[in-house]
CSV table of C-alpha atoms and ligand atoms in Angstrom, one decimal:
chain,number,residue,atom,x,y,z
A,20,UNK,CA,-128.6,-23.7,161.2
A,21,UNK,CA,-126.1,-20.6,160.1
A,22,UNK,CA,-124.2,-21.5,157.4
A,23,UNK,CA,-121.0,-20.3,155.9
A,24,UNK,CA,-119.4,-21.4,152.7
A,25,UNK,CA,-115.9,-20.6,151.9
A,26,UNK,CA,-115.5,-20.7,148.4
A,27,UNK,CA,-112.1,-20.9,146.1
A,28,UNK,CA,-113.1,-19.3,143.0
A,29,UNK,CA,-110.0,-19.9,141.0
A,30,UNK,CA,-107.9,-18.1,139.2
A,31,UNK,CA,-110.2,-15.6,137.7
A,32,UNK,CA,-111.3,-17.0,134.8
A,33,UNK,CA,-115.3,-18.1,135.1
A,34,UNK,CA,-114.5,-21.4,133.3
A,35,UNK,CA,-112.2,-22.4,136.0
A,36,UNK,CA,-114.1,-21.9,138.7
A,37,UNK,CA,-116.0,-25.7,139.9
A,38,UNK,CA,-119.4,-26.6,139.3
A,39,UNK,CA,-119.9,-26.9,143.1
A,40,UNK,CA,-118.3,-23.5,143.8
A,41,UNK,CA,-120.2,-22.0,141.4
A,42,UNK,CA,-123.6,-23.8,143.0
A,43,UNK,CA,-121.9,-22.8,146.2
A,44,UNK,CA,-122.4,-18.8,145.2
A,45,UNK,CA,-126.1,-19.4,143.7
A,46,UNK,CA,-126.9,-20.8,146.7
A,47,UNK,CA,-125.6,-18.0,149.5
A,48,UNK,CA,-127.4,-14.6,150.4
A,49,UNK,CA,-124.0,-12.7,150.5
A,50,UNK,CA,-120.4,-12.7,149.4
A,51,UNK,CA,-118.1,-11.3,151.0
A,52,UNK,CA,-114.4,-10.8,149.7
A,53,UNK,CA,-111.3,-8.5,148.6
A,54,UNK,CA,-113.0,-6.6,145.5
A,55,UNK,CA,-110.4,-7.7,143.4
A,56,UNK,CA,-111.7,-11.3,144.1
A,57,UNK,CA,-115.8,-9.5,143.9
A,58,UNK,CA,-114.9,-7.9,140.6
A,59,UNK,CA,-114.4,-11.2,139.1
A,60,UNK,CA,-117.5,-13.2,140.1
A,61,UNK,CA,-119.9,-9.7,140.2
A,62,UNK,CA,-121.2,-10.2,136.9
A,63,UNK,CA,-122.1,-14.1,137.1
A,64,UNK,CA,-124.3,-13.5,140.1
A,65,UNK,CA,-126.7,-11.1,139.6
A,66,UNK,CA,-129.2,-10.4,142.8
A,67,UNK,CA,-126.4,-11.8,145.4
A,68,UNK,CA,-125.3,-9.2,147.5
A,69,UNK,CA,-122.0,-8.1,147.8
A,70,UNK,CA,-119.7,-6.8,150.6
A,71,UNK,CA,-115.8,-6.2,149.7
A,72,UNK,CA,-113.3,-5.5,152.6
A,73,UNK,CA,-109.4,-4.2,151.9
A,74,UNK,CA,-106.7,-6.5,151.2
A,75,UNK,CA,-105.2,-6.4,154.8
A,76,UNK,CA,-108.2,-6.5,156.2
A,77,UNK,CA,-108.5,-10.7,156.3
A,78,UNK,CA,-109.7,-10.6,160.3
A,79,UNK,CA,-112.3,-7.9,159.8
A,80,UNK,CA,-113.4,-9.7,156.9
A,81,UNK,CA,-114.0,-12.8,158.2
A,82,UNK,CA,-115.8,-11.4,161.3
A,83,UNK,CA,-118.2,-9.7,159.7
A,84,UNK,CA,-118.7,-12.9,157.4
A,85,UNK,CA,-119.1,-14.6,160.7
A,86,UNK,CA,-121.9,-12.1,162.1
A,87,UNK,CA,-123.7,-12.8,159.1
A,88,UNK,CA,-124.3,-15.6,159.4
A,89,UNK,CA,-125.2,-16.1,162.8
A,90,UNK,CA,-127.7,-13.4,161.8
A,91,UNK,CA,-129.2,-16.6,159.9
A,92,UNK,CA,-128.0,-14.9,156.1
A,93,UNK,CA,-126.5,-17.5,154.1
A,94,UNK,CA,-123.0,-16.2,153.6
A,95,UNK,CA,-120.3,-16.9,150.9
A,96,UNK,CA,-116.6,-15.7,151.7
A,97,UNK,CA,-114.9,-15.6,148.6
A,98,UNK,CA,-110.9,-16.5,147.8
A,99,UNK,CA,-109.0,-16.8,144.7
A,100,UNK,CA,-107.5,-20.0,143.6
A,101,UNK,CA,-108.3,-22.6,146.4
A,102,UNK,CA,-110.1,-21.2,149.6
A,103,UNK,CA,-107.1,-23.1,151.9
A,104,UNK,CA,-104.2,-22.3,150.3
A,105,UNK,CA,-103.1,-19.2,151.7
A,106,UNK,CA,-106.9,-18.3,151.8
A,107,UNK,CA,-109.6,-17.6,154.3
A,108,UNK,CA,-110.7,-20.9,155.4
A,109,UNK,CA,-108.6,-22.0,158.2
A,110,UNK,CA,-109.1,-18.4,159.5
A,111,UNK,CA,-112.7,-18.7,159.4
A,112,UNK,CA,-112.2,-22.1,161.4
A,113,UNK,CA,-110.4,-20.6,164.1
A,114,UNK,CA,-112.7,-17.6,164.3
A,115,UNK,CA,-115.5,-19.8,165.0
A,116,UNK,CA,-113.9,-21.7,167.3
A,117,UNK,CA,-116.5,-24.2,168.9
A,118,UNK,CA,-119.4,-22.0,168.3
A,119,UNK,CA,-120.9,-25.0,166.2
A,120,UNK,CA,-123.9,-23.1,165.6
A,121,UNK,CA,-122.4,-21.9,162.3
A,122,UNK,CA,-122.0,-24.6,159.6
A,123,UNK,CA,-118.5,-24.1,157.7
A,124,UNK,CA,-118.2,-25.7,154.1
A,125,UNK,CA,-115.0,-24.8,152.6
A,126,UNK,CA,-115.5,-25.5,148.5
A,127,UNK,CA,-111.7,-25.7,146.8
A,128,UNK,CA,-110.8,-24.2,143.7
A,129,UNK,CA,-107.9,-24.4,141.4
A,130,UNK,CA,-104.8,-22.8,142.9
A,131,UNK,CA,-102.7,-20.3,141.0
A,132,UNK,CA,-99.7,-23.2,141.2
A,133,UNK,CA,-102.0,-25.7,139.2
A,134,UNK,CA,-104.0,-22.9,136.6
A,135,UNK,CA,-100.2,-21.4,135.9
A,136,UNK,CA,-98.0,-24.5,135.6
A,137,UNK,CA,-101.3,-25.4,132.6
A,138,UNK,CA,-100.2,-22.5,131.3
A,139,UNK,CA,-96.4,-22.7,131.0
A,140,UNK,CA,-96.4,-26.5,130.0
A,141,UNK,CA,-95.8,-28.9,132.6
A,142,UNK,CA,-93.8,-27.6,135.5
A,143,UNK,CA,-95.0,-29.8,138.3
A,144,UNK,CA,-95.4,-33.6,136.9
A,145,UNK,CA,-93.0,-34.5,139.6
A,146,UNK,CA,-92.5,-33.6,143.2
A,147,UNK,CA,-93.1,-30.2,144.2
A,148,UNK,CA,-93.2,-27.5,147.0
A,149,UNK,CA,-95.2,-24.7,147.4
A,150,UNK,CA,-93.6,-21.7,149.3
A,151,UNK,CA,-95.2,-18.0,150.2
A,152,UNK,CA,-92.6,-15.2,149.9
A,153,UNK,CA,-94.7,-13.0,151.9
A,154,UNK,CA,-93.2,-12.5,155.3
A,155,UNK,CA,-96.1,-11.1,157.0
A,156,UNK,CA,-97.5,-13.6,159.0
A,157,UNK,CA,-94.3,-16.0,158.8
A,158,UNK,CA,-91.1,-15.0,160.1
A,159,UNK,CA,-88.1,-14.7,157.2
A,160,UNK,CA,-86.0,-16.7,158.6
A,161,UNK,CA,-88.6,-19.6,157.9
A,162,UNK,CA,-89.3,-18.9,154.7
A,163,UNK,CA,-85.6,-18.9,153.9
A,164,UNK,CA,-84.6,-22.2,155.0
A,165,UNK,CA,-87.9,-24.0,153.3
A,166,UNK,CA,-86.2,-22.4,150.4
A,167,UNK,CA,-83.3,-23.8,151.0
A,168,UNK,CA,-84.8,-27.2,152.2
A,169,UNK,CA,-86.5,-27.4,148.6
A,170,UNK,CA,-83.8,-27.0,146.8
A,171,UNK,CA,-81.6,-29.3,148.4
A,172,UNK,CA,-84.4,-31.7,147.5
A,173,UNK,CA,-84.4,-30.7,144.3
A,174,UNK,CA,-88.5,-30.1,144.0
A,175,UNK,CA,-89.8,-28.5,141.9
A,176,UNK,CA,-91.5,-24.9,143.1
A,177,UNK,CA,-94.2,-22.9,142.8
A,178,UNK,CA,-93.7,-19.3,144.8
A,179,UNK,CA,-96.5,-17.3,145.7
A,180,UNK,CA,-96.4,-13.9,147.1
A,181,UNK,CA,-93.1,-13.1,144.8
A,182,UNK,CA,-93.4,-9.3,145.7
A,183,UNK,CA,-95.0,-6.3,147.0
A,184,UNK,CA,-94.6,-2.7,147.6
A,185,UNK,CA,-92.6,-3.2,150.5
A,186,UNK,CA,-90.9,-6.6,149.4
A,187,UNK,CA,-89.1,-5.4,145.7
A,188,UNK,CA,-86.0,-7.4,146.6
A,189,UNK,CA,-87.5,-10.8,148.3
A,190,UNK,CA,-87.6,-12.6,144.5
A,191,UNK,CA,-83.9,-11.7,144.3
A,192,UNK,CA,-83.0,-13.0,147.8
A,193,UNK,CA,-85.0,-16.2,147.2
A,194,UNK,CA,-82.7,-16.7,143.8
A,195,UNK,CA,-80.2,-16.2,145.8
A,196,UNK,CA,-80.8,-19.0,148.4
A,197,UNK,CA,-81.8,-21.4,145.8
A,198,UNK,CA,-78.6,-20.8,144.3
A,199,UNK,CA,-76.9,-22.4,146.6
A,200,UNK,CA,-78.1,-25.6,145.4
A,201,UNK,CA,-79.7,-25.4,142.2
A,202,UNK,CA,-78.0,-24.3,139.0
A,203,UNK,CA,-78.3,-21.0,137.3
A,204,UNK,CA,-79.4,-22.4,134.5
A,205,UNK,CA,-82.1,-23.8,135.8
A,206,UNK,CA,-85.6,-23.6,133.9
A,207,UNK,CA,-88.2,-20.9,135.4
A,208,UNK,CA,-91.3,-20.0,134.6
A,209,UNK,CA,-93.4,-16.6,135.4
A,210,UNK,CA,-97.4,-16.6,135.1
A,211,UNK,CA,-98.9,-12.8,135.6
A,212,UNK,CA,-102.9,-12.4,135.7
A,213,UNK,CA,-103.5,-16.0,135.3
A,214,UNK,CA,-107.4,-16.0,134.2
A,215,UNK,CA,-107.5,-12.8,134.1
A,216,UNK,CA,-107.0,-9.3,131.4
A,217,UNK,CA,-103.0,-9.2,130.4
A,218,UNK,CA,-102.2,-13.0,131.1
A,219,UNK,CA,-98.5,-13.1,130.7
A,220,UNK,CA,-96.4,-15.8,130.6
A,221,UNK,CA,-92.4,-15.8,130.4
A,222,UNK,CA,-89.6,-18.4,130.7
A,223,UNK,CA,-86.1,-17.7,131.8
A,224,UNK,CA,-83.5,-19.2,133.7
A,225,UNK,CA,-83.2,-19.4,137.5
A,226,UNK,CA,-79.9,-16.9,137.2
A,227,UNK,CA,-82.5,-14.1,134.7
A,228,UNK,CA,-85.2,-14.5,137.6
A,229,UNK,CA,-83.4,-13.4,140.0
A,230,UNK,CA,-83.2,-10.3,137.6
A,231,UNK,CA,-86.7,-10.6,137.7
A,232,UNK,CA,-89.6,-7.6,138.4
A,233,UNK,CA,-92.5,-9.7,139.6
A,234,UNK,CA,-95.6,-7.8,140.5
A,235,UNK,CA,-98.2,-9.4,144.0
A,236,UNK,CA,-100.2,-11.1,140.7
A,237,UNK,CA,-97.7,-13.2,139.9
A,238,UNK,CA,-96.5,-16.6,140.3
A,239,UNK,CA,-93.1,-17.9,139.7
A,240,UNK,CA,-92.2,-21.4,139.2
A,241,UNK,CA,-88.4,-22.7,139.0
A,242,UNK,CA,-88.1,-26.1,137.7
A,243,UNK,CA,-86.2,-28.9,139.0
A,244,UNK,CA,-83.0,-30.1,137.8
A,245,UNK,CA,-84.2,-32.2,134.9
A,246,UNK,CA,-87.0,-29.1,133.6
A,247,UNK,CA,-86.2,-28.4,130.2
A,248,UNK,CA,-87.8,-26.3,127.8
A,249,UNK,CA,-89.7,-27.9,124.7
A,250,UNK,CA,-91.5,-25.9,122.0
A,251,UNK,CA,-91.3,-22.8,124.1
A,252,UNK,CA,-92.8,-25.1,127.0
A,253,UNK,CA,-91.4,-25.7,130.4
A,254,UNK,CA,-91.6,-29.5,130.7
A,255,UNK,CA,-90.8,-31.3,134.0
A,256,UNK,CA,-90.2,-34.9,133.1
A,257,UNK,CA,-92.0,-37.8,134.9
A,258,UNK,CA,-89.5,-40.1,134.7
A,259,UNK,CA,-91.5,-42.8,132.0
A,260,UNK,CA,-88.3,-42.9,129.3
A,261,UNK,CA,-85.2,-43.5,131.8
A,262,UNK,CA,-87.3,-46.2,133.9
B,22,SAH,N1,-105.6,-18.8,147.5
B,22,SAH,C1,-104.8,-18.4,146.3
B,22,SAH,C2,-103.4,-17.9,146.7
B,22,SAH,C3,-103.5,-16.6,147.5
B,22,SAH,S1,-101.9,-15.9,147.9
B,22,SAH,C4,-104.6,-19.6,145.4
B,22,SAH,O1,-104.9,-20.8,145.8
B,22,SAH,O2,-104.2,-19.4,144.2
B,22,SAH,C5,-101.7,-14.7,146.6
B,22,SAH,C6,-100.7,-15.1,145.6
B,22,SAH,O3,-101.2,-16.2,144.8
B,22,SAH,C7,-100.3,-14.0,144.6
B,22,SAH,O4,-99.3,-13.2,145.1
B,22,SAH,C8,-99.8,-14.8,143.4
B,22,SAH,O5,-98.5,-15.3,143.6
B,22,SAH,C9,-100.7,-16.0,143.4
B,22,SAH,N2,-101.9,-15.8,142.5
B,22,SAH,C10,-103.2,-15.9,142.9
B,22,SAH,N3,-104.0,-15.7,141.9
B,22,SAH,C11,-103.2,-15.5,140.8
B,22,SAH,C12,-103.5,-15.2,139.4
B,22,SAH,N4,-104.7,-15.1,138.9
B,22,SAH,N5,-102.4,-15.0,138.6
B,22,SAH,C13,-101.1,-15.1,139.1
B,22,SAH,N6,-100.8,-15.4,140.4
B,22,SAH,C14,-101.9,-15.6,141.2
């Protein structure tokens, strides 16, 4: 039976990718992905072939994974991070509709929000929410109130998507909403290239981020209202000393 994998390869770095998605990539014919995501992996799996689409090309791409494998090639679409989180595989699900004669195995990975908050300390030991600011394929208007709706909460959050060419000023309005319930002094944290050449990694408070440049490789994560910083570490308590 056609098969088609949809793998998460994590962050960038090889050592965070799983075991299973890295048996998951032995195992196909092809992979097919953004050739950001293609560059990473290239040199792990020599004799795979590769196929890389543009980034706004996510339909096409899929597609043609699709055509692959009914073709009977054993086909791997790549994503970065995990493959469901803002990735390919519930696209590939509803491009193959009920034509079960392709096999889909989606194989998670390590999303940006878990790799990054590793990074800055411990952002995320309690409650959090995970919010796109990319408006593309989700109206603004819903994005801004499940900013506001998370910080009324007072989660934690990780934002993905902080900025593009055309979206310089959606960190700034996204301060700006949280603002309305979370203090300017909040704890943030910014993680650029996680895994990958030029890792950065900058803390600053929620007022500063909204100051912020962030670049599409970027994640930003703004603490809740107990975050503080320790040793140069954004630390999210759990709640273990005041229980
Ligand atoms: N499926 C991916 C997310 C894709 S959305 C995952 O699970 O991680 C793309 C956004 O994810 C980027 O704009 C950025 O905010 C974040 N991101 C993905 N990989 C990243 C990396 N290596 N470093 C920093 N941010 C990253």
């Amino acid at each position: 039976m056609a098969k088609i994998r949809v793998v998460g390869i994590g962050p960038g770095d090889y050592r965070e990718m799983t075991m299973r998605a890295v048996d998951a990539l032995k195992a196909c014919d092809v992979i097919v992905g953004y050739h950001v995501y293609v560059d990473l992996v290239k040199e792990h799996f020599p004799g795979k072939e590769f196929f890389t689409t543009p980034m706004r090309r996510e339909v096409d791409r899929c597609r043609m994974a699709l055509d692959m494998a009914r073709e009977g090639r054993d086909v791997a679409m790549i994503c970065s991070g995990d493959a469901g989180i803002y990735g390919m595989a519930g696209l590939i699900y509803e491009l193959r509709g009920e034509d079960t004669s392709i096999e889909v195995e989606v194989v998670g990975g390590l999303t940006a929000a878990t790799s990054g908050a590793a990074r800055l300390g411990a952002p995320l030991t309690h409650d959090f929410a995970v919010i796109s600011l990319s408006d593309l394929l989700t109206p603004w208007e819903s994005i801004e109130k499940r900013l506001e709706c998370a910080a009324m909460g007072d989660f934690g959050i990780a934002l993905y998507n902080p900025s593009s060419m055309k979206r310089k000023d959606y960190l700034r309005r996204a301060c700006e909403i949280l603002l309305r319930h979370a203090k300017p002094e909040t704890v943030c944290g910014v993680v650029r290239n996680i895994g990958r050449e030029g890792e950065t990694t900058e803390i600053m408070t929620l007022e500063a981020l909204r100051d912020y440049e962030a670049d599409m490789f970027t994640t930003v994560f703004i603490g809740n209202s107990r975050t503080k910083v320790i040793d140069g570490k954004m630390v999210t308590p759990r709640g273990y000393r005041d229980v």
